């Protein structure tokens, strides 16, 4: 069968679906690496902050050995954005779960047994387990001299002056919690010994990130990295794989054999990266007519023991502080703190959901205090095309929020319900309005990523060479569709090359929802060129380099001012709840999700992203709970960490609107993360409508409701 793509947005069956649902797809742990394979188990720190005094290793049977920092052939530092994260702890440990050494050997059970018997003697140091203690430098600084990894600023106008003149000031602090990614495939890496050197197979969203991190650890130029099919990432496989890959590569280097390190679910949940908890203080100035004259935001995030990508997450959080609103004066300070908690890293939304929760709750709070309709209040301050951004850039796009809002209100019957529920208890409806800056912040695409894509024609077939991975978001289908449509050849004649850094060029990481907008555009442009040259020869190779639209992302890397993003995705979410009077169990009875993601490359895939992202965000707001007790998470099993299933949610009604972006394929802007950004605040807003209480933190669980009542 031949499939010709006449209209891109018309859905086709996902190209990866059949192999995945029939179990044919081989994930990392399914690959046969031969019978010489050794297994590794991590021996980790059980202390949040301590000096290692002595490591007692039991007697090792023949063929079994340990691997620690002394075995690192290069530098014991994985390069992420900075190189602070040591793959192996040396004389001190900074968090519970930190890798101290590996036990390696041919029988997995024996390896696990030995690992259990390793005894480590520590000298305890005073751990820093939250932002407040980090600020106080409890036990002495753990990073630099102030425990601050990085601090960002944004804003314009004269905020102090506005507060001086204010008639009313409204101040509140909002808290958002950890979140576990719970991808279906756990983290893992394999150090493969081949041709007298180490290659790495990694379950990673970003093969070139693993290469960048692990090469200096091995002391080689560019280690070969292969990424097999990936069973979900959600940001959890952005940088954490760098650490696993580094340690297993050192083990393979030492053994001169292939070494496999696949985490079990409990280890993955307990010690792999999470969404960083945030506390965000907002302060609003109102004049005598109750106009908002200033917004002052102080955002603090707990990065945990190492920075990983929390730096750029803090940056996005800072720049998202004013969300879809234009206020006369704005000041934002976002600060990332080091603690002795498990390091946090990327999670769908990348700092956006934290910022949006705070500002959306703030808007609801003001509306309540000055007794106006929250929708009217929000509408009044919606940004418009050519308004300034808080980083000194401008909104270049036509902002279609009012149109989206009208649709959401109408479809959810919002006004009627919200009035009705105001006068009753236990039923509520809430809304959130939000944006998501597309792709990397600032000049990241130009200065750091510099994507380079290749198309190869051989006979009638075309192969796309990219490092952007299929992580469940449908990229293999959308990429093929873009090529097929522009080349006017059947979908079946397009292939995607294996993710092998020896084969594919670096089109950048699969993060920041950038794949379709940035790399899909390169596919579109390369396809057009290839089509023109189609009859030239049987074999043609086209290379397409990223070109920065400087007029849209005019960013000064010294002052960190200008256009932080070339374009913005937009979203409106409505959530309706009913609370059981007796059990206080919350039932989400309606969800309406309107998104502008530019042109949808495949409507079914976009719909799938919306449903998945919204459900994941409702999990964060309404169900999932992680308690961090003295640096250790109490929820480390799927039986005590509840994520929503289809039984917990009603049908999520999705509405796709399209305000195109000039440099996305047919105008696509990306949909991966914005789907997460607003649902938790809409849920909190619905709970406020139901219980007449201003909720300042999530999750909102029956026990929190009991407290309020
Ligand atoms: N969808 C699925 N099914 N699985 C995932 O792991 N990750 C999300 C989002 N949607 C994810 C997903 C995250 S965090 C990002 S950044 C984007 O997909 C990345 O893919 P894209 O660049 O193709 O949008
Ligand atoms: Mo997504 S959090 O940028 O992997």
mmCIF file of C-alpha atoms in Angstrom, residues 309-583:
data_model
loop_
_atom_site.group_PDB
_atom_site.id
_atom_site.type_symbol
_atom_site.label_atom_id
_atom_site.label_comp_id
_atom_site.label_asym_id
_atom_site.label_seq_id
_atom_site.Cartn_x
_atom_site.Cartn_y
_atom_site.Cartn_z
ATOM 1 C CA UNK A 309 19.496 21.308 33.245
ATOM 2 C CA UNK A 310 17.788 23.086 36.149
ATOM 3 C CA UNK A 311 19.660 26.247 35.108
ATOM 4 C CA UNK A 312 17.716 26.618 31.878
ATOM 5 C CA UNK A 313 14.544 25.434 33.584
ATOM 6 C CA UNK A 314 14.945 28.266 36.084
ATOM 7 C CA UNK A 315 15.434 30.616 33.143
ATOM 8 C CA UNK A 316 12.211 29.530 31.440
ATOM 9 C CA UNK A 317 10.381 29.723 34.775
ATOM 10 C CA UNK A 318 11.625 33.304 35.260
ATOM 11 C CA UNK A 319 10.659 34.396 31.757
ATOM 12 C CA UNK A 320 7.211 32.803 32.017
ATOM 13 C CA UNK A 321 6.344 34.662 35.247
ATOM 14 C CA UNK A 322 3.941 37.179 33.669
ATOM 15 C CA UNK A 323 2.420 34.440 31.505
ATOM 16 C CA UNK A 324 -0.145 35.810 29.020
ATOM 17 C CA UNK A 325 -0.507 39.156 30.782
ATOM 18 C CA UNK A 326 0.804 42.592 30.105
ATOM 19 C CA UNK A 327 1.161 44.698 33.253
ATOM 20 C CA UNK A 328 2.645 48.224 33.319
ATOM 21 C CA UNK A 329 5.536 47.302 35.610
ATOM 22 C CA UNK A 330 7.051 43.887 36.182
ATOM 23 C CA UNK A 331 10.015 42.541 38.121
ATOM 24 C CA UNK A 332 11.000 38.890 38.358
ATOM 25 C CA UNK A 333 13.907 37.281 40.104
ATOM 26 C CA UNK A 334 14.365 33.543 39.690
ATOM 27 C CA UNK A 335 16.960 31.751 41.808
ATOM 28 C CA UNK A 336 18.118 28.170 41.670
ATOM 29 C CA UNK A 337 19.343 26.672 44.930
ATOM 30 C CA UNK A 338 21.638 23.748 45.642
ATOM 31 C CA UNK A 339 20.456 21.263 48.265
ATOM 32 C CA UNK A 340 21.339 17.727 49.286
ATOM 33 C CA UNK A 341 18.247 16.340 47.615
ATOM 34 C CA UNK A 342 18.153 14.016 44.600
ATOM 35 C CA UNK A 343 18.986 16.236 41.610
ATOM 36 C CA UNK A 344 16.074 17.507 39.602
ATOM 37 C CA UNK A 345 16.081 17.951 35.864
ATOM 38 C CA UNK A 346 13.782 18.440 32.906
ATOM 39 C CA UNK A 347 10.118 17.525 33.063
ATOM 40 C CA UNK A 348 7.514 18.376 30.448
ATOM 41 C CA UNK A 349 6.896 22.115 30.629
ATOM 42 C CA UNK A 350 10.425 22.894 31.773
ATOM 43 C CA UNK A 351 9.704 25.458 34.517
ATOM 44 C CA UNK A 352 6.660 26.814 32.713
ATOM 45 C CA UNK A 353 4.038 24.923 34.756
ATOM 46 C CA UNK A 354 5.514 26.170 38.040
ATOM 47 C CA UNK A 355 5.420 29.817 36.902
ATOM 48 C CA UNK A 356 1.968 29.469 35.378
ATOM 49 C CA UNK A 357 0.551 27.901 38.532
ATOM 50 C CA UNK A 358 1.717 30.908 40.567
ATOM 51 C CA UNK A 359 0.454 33.636 38.247
ATOM 52 C CA UNK A 360 -2.845 31.936 37.436
ATOM 53 C CA UNK A 361 -3.551 31.419 41.125
ATOM 54 C CA UNK A 362 -2.550 35.034 41.729
ATOM 55 C CA UNK A 363 -5.062 36.271 39.162
ATOM 56 C CA UNK A 364 -7.824 34.198 40.785
ATOM 57 C CA UNK A 365 -6.838 35.574 44.171
ATOM 58 C CA UNK A 366 -6.969 39.197 43.019
ATOM 59 C CA UNK A 367 -10.324 38.647 41.339
ATOM 60 C CA UNK A 368 -11.707 37.245 44.575
ATOM 61 C CA UNK A 369 -10.252 40.062 46.698
ATOM 62 C CA UNK A 370 -11.532 42.885 44.478
ATOM 63 C CA UNK A 371 -14.720 41.030 43.690
ATOM 64 C CA UNK A 372 -14.544 40.849 39.912
ATOM 65 C CA UNK A 373 -14.979 37.922 37.552
ATOM 66 C CA UNK A 374 -11.585 36.206 37.117
ATOM 67 C CA UNK A 375 -12.207 35.801 33.398
ATOM 68 C CA UNK A 376 -12.839 39.520 32.971
ATOM 69 C CA UNK A 377 -9.712 40.296 34.974
ATOM 70 C CA UNK A 378 -7.552 37.997 32.869
ATOM 71 C CA UNK A 379 -8.998 39.228 29.588
ATOM 72 C CA UNK A 380 -8.276 42.806 30.506
ATOM 73 C CA UNK A 381 -4.533 42.101 30.718
ATOM 74 C CA UNK A 382 -4.103 39.575 27.861
ATOM 75 C CA UNK A 383 -0.987 40.343 25.833
ATOM 76 C CA UNK A 384 -1.455 41.436 22.259
ATOM 77 C CA UNK A 385 0.730 41.379 19.197
ATOM 78 C CA UNK A 386 3.636 43.851 19.504
ATOM 79 C CA UNK A 387 3.332 44.111 23.295
ATOM 80 C CA UNK A 388 6.705 44.006 25.054
ATOM 81 C CA UNK A 389 7.841 40.777 26.720
ATOM 82 C CA UNK A 390 9.361 40.888 30.204
ATOM 83 C CA UNK A 391 12.789 40.148 28.727
ATOM 84 C CA UNK A 392 12.761 43.249 26.534
ATOM 85 C CA UNK A 393 11.556 41.580 23.359
ATOM 86 C CA UNK A 394 8.169 41.745 21.729
ATOM 87 C CA UNK A 395 5.315 39.375 21.000
ATOM 88 C CA UNK A 396 5.651 39.008 17.252
ATOM 89 C CA UNK A 397 2.654 36.708 16.825
ATOM 90 C CA UNK A 398 -0.973 37.450 16.384
ATOM 91 C CA UNK A 399 -2.229 36.428 19.837
ATOM 92 C CA UNK A 400 -5.542 34.630 19.413
ATOM 93 C CA UNK A 401 -6.269 34.165 23.127
ATOM 94 C CA UNK A 402 -9.645 35.982 23.103
ATOM 95 C CA UNK A 403 -10.908 33.689 20.363
ATOM 96 C CA UNK A 404 -9.615 30.634 22.210
ATOM 97 C CA UNK A 405 -11.175 31.795 25.455
ATOM 98 C CA UNK A 406 -14.574 32.291 23.822
ATOM 99 C CA UNK A 407 -14.458 28.753 22.489
ATOM 100 C CA UNK A 408 -13.431 27.280 25.850
ATOM 101 C CA UNK A 409 -16.161 29.168 27.710
ATOM 102 C CA UNK A 410 -18.826 28.171 25.254
ATOM 103 C CA UNK A 411 -17.860 24.512 25.021
ATOM 104 C CA UNK A 412 -17.629 24.059 28.771
ATOM 105 C CA UNK A 413 -20.747 26.131 29.539
ATOM 106 C CA UNK A 414 -18.416 27.945 31.904
ATOM 107 C CA UNK A 415 -20.332 31.016 32.909
ATOM 108 C CA UNK A 416 -23.483 29.215 33.899
ATOM 109 C CA UNK A 417 -21.651 26.540 35.861
ATOM 110 C CA UNK A 418 -19.272 28.886 37.606
ATOM 111 C CA UNK A 419 -22.148 31.066 38.841
ATOM 112 C CA UNK A 420 -24.180 28.087 39.924
ATOM 113 C CA UNK A 421 -21.271 26.485 41.804
ATOM 114 C CA UNK A 422 -20.417 29.734 43.535
ATOM 115 C CA UNK A 423 -23.547 29.295 45.595
ATOM 116 C CA UNK A 424 -23.140 25.618 46.322
ATOM 117 C CA UNK A 425 -20.427 23.445 47.801
ATOM 118 C CA UNK A 426 -18.547 20.470 46.392
ATOM 119 C CA UNK A 427 -18.859 21.384 42.729
ATOM 120 C CA UNK A 428 -16.523 23.675 40.882
ATOM 121 C CA UNK A 429 -15.204 24.789 37.541
ATOM 122 C CA UNK A 430 -11.912 26.556 36.881
ATOM 123 C CA UNK A 431 -9.832 27.896 34.075
ATOM 124 C CA UNK A 432 -6.249 28.668 33.183
ATOM 125 C CA UNK A 433 -4.788 30.713 30.337
ATOM 126 C CA UNK A 434 -1.154 30.260 29.369
ATOM 127 C CA UNK A 435 1.641 30.393 26.846
ATOM 128 C CA UNK A 436 4.749 28.387 26.091
ATOM 129 C CA UNK A 437 7.805 29.928 24.438
ATOM 130 C CA UNK A 438 8.720 27.797 21.448
ATOM 131 C CA UNK A 439 12.007 25.876 21.301
ATOM 132 C CA UNK A 440 15.196 26.836 23.166
ATOM 133 C CA UNK A 441 15.386 30.000 25.203
ATOM 134 C CA UNK A 442 17.308 32.915 23.697
ATOM 135 C CA UNK A 443 20.006 32.125 21.198
ATOM 136 C CA UNK A 444 20.366 28.460 22.215
ATOM 137 C CA UNK A 445 19.434 27.196 18.754
ATOM 138 C CA UNK A 446 21.972 29.494 17.099
ATOM 139 C CA UNK A 447 24.865 29.348 19.556
ATOM 140 C CA UNK A 448 24.636 25.934 21.172
ATOM 141 C CA UNK A 449 22.630 23.501 19.057
ATOM 142 C CA UNK A 450 23.320 24.589 15.451
ATOM 143 C CA UNK A 451 21.187 21.811 14.017
ATOM 144 C CA UNK A 452 22.366 20.095 10.858
ATOM 145 C CA UNK A 453 20.029 17.733 9.034
ATOM 146 C CA UNK A 454 20.627 15.312 6.183
ATOM 147 C CA UNK A 455 18.365 13.698 3.624
ATOM 148 C CA UNK A 456 19.684 10.836 1.533
ATOM 149 C CA UNK A 457 18.011 9.681 -1.649
ATOM 150 C CA UNK A 458 18.785 6.212 -2.984
ATOM 151 C CA UNK A 459 16.694 5.124 -5.944
ATOM 152 C CA UNK A 460 13.118 6.015 -5.059
ATOM 153 C CA UNK A 461 13.684 5.938 -1.310
ATOM 154 C CA UNK A 462 14.655 8.711 1.038
ATOM 155 C CA UNK A 463 16.234 8.452 4.474
ATOM 156 C CA UNK A 464 16.018 11.233 7.067
ATOM 157 C CA UNK A 465 19.176 11.536 9.159
ATOM 158 C CA UNK A 466 18.442 13.226 12.458
ATOM 159 C CA UNK A 467 19.320 12.865 16.132
ATOM 160 C CA UNK A 468 15.758 13.675 17.224
ATOM 161 C CA UNK A 469 14.274 10.597 18.787
ATOM 162 C CA UNK A 470 10.843 8.996 18.856
ATOM 163 C CA UNK A 471 9.882 8.989 22.539
ATOM 164 C CA UNK A 472 6.219 8.235 22.085
ATOM 165 C CA UNK A 473 5.317 11.709 20.829
ATOM 166 C CA UNK A 474 4.872 10.471 17.265
ATOM 167 C CA UNK A 475 7.978 12.019 15.732
ATOM 168 C CA UNK A 476 8.681 9.135 13.362
ATOM 169 C CA UNK A 477 5.296 9.663 11.808
ATOM 170 C CA UNK A 478 5.364 13.464 11.690
ATOM 171 C CA UNK A 479 8.902 13.633 10.286
ATOM 172 C CA UNK A 480 8.057 11.137 7.558
ATOM 173 C CA UNK A 481 4.864 12.981 6.728
ATOM 174 C CA UNK A 482 6.689 16.283 6.296
ATOM 175 C CA UNK A 483 9.187 14.682 3.906
ATOM 176 C CA UNK A 484 6.574 12.661 2.030
ATOM 177 C CA UNK A 485 4.333 15.692 1.568
ATOM 178 C CA UNK A 486 7.094 17.956 0.315
ATOM 179 C CA UNK A 487 8.709 15.336 -1.924
ATOM 180 C CA UNK A 488 5.376 14.031 -3.137
ATOM 181 C CA UNK A 489 6.492 10.426 -2.700
ATOM 182 C CA UNK A 490 4.672 7.760 -0.660
ATOM 183 C CA UNK A 491 5.100 7.700 3.106
ATOM 184 C CA UNK A 492 6.369 4.128 2.820
ATOM 185 C CA UNK A 493 9.359 5.311 0.788
ATOM 186 C CA UNK A 494 10.673 7.470 3.612
ATOM 187 C CA UNK A 495 12.838 5.978 6.304
ATOM 188 C CA UNK A 496 14.512 7.345 9.425
ATOM 189 C CA UNK A 497 18.128 6.371 10.045
ATOM 190 C CA UNK A 498 19.140 4.553 13.216
ATOM 191 C CA UNK A 499 20.141 6.878 16.062
ATOM 192 C CA UNK A 500 23.851 6.310 15.913
ATOM 193 C CA UNK A 501 26.198 9.271 16.285
ATOM 194 C CA UNK A 502 28.494 7.615 13.725
ATOM 195 C CA UNK A 503 25.665 7.836 11.195
ATOM 196 C CA UNK A 504 23.352 10.757 11.942
ATOM 197 C CA UNK A 505 24.288 14.428 12.150
ATOM 198 C CA UNK A 506 23.468 16.462 15.245
ATOM 199 C CA UNK A 507 20.038 18.006 14.847
ATOM 200 C CA UNK A 508 19.996 18.629 18.577
ATOM 201 C CA UNK A 509 18.199 17.085 21.536
ATOM 202 C CA UNK A 510 14.573 15.970 21.695
ATOM 203 C CA UNK A 511 13.608 18.578 24.238
ATOM 204 C CA UNK A 512 11.832 21.929 24.457
ATOM 205 C CA UNK A 513 9.143 20.620 22.074
ATOM 206 C CA UNK A 514 11.498 21.755 19.343
ATOM 207 C CA UNK A 515 11.643 18.723 17.060
ATOM 208 C CA UNK A 516 8.799 19.552 14.711
ATOM 209 C CA UNK A 517 9.208 23.315 14.659
ATOM 210 C CA UNK A 518 12.990 23.474 14.287
ATOM 211 C CA UNK A 519 13.999 20.136 12.776
ATOM 212 C CA UNK A 520 10.718 19.509 10.933
ATOM 213 C CA UNK A 521 11.302 22.821 9.193
ATOM 214 C CA UNK A 522 14.763 21.664 8.112
ATOM 215 C CA UNK A 523 13.146 18.500 6.715
ATOM 216 C CA UNK A 524 10.641 20.613 4.818
ATOM 217 C CA UNK A 525 13.329 22.864 3.319
ATOM 218 C CA UNK A 526 15.673 19.962 2.499
ATOM 219 C CA UNK A 527 12.803 18.054 0.878
ATOM 220 C CA UNK A 528 12.001 21.003 -1.368
ATOM 221 C CA UNK A 529 15.626 21.123 -2.495
ATOM 222 C CA UNK A 530 15.773 17.381 -3.041
ATOM 223 C CA UNK A 531 12.581 17.466 -5.076
ATOM 224 C CA UNK A 532 14.112 19.987 -7.441
ATOM 225 C CA UNK A 533 17.183 17.810 -7.931
ATOM 226 C CA UNK A 534 15.286 14.492 -7.914
ATOM 227 C CA UNK A 535 16.239 13.353 -11.433
ATOM 228 C CA UNK A 536 19.862 14.455 -11.218
ATOM 229 C CA UNK A 537 21.132 11.126 -9.958
ATOM 230 C CA UNK A 538 20.204 7.887 -8.245
ATOM 231 C CA UNK A 539 21.948 8.936 -5.077
ATOM 232 C CA UNK A 540 21.667 12.450 -3.701
ATOM 233 C CA UNK A 541 22.528 13.836 -0.290
ATOM 234 C CA UNK A 542 21.131 17.144 0.968
ATOM 235 C CA UNK A 543 22.403 18.920 4.073
ATOM 236 C CA UNK A 544 20.241 21.581 5.671
ATOM 237 C CA UNK A 545 21.657 23.889 8.350
ATOM 238 C CA UNK A 546 19.610 25.777 10.904
ATOM 239 C CA UNK A 547 19.328 29.480 10.138
ATOM 240 C CA UNK A 548 18.497 31.771 13.011
ATOM 241 C CA UNK A 549 15.588 34.164 12.438
ATOM 242 C CA UNK A 550 17.429 37.010 14.138
ATOM 243 C CA UNK A 551 14.590 39.454 13.498
ATOM 244 C CA UNK A 552 12.353 37.248 15.670
ATOM 245 C CA UNK A 553 14.855 36.110 18.292
ATOM 246 C CA UNK A 554 17.013 39.133 18.812
ATOM 247 C CA UNK A 555 18.787 37.992 21.971
ATOM 248 C CA UNK A 556 21.760 39.535 23.720
ATOM 249 C CA UNK A 557 23.720 36.791 25.473
ATOM 250 C CA UNK A 558 25.510 39.271 27.735
ATOM 251 C CA UNK A 559 22.542 41.155 29.121
ATOM 252 C CA UNK A 560 20.098 38.239 28.661
ATOM 253 C CA UNK A 561 17.649 40.678 27.123
ATOM 254 C CA UNK A 562 15.671 40.591 23.916
ATOM 255 C CA UNK A 563 13.326 38.031 22.418
ATOM 256 C CA UNK A 564 13.542 34.948 24.608
ATOM 257 C CA UNK A 565 11.462 33.001 22.077
ATOM 258 C CA UNK A 566 10.661 33.443 18.388
ATOM 259 C CA UNK A 567 7.027 32.493 18.891
ATOM 260 C CA UNK A 568 4.590 31.244 21.517
ATOM 261 C CA UNK A 569 2.122 28.395 21.737
ATOM 262 C CA UNK A 570 -1.093 29.286 23.577
ATOM 263 C CA UNK A 571 -3.491 27.310 25.738
ATOM 264 C CA UNK A 572 -6.782 27.577 27.627
ATOM 265 C CA UNK A 573 -7.796 24.734 29.951
ATOM 266 C CA UNK A 574 -11.070 24.326 31.773
ATOM 267 C CA UNK A 575 -11.513 21.721 34.512
ATOM 268 C CA UNK A 576 -14.717 20.777 36.300
ATOM 269 C CA UNK A 577 -14.749 18.868 39.589
ATOM 270 C CA UNK A 578 -17.162 17.201 41.961
ATOM 271 C CA UNK A 579 -16.122 16.369 45.499
ATOM 272 C CA UNK A 580 -17.653 13.518 47.407
ATOM 273 C CA UNK A 581 -19.102 14.996 50.585
ATOM 274 C CA UNK A 582 -18.219 12.004 52.714
ATOM 275 C CA UNK A 583 -14.958 10.602 51.353
#
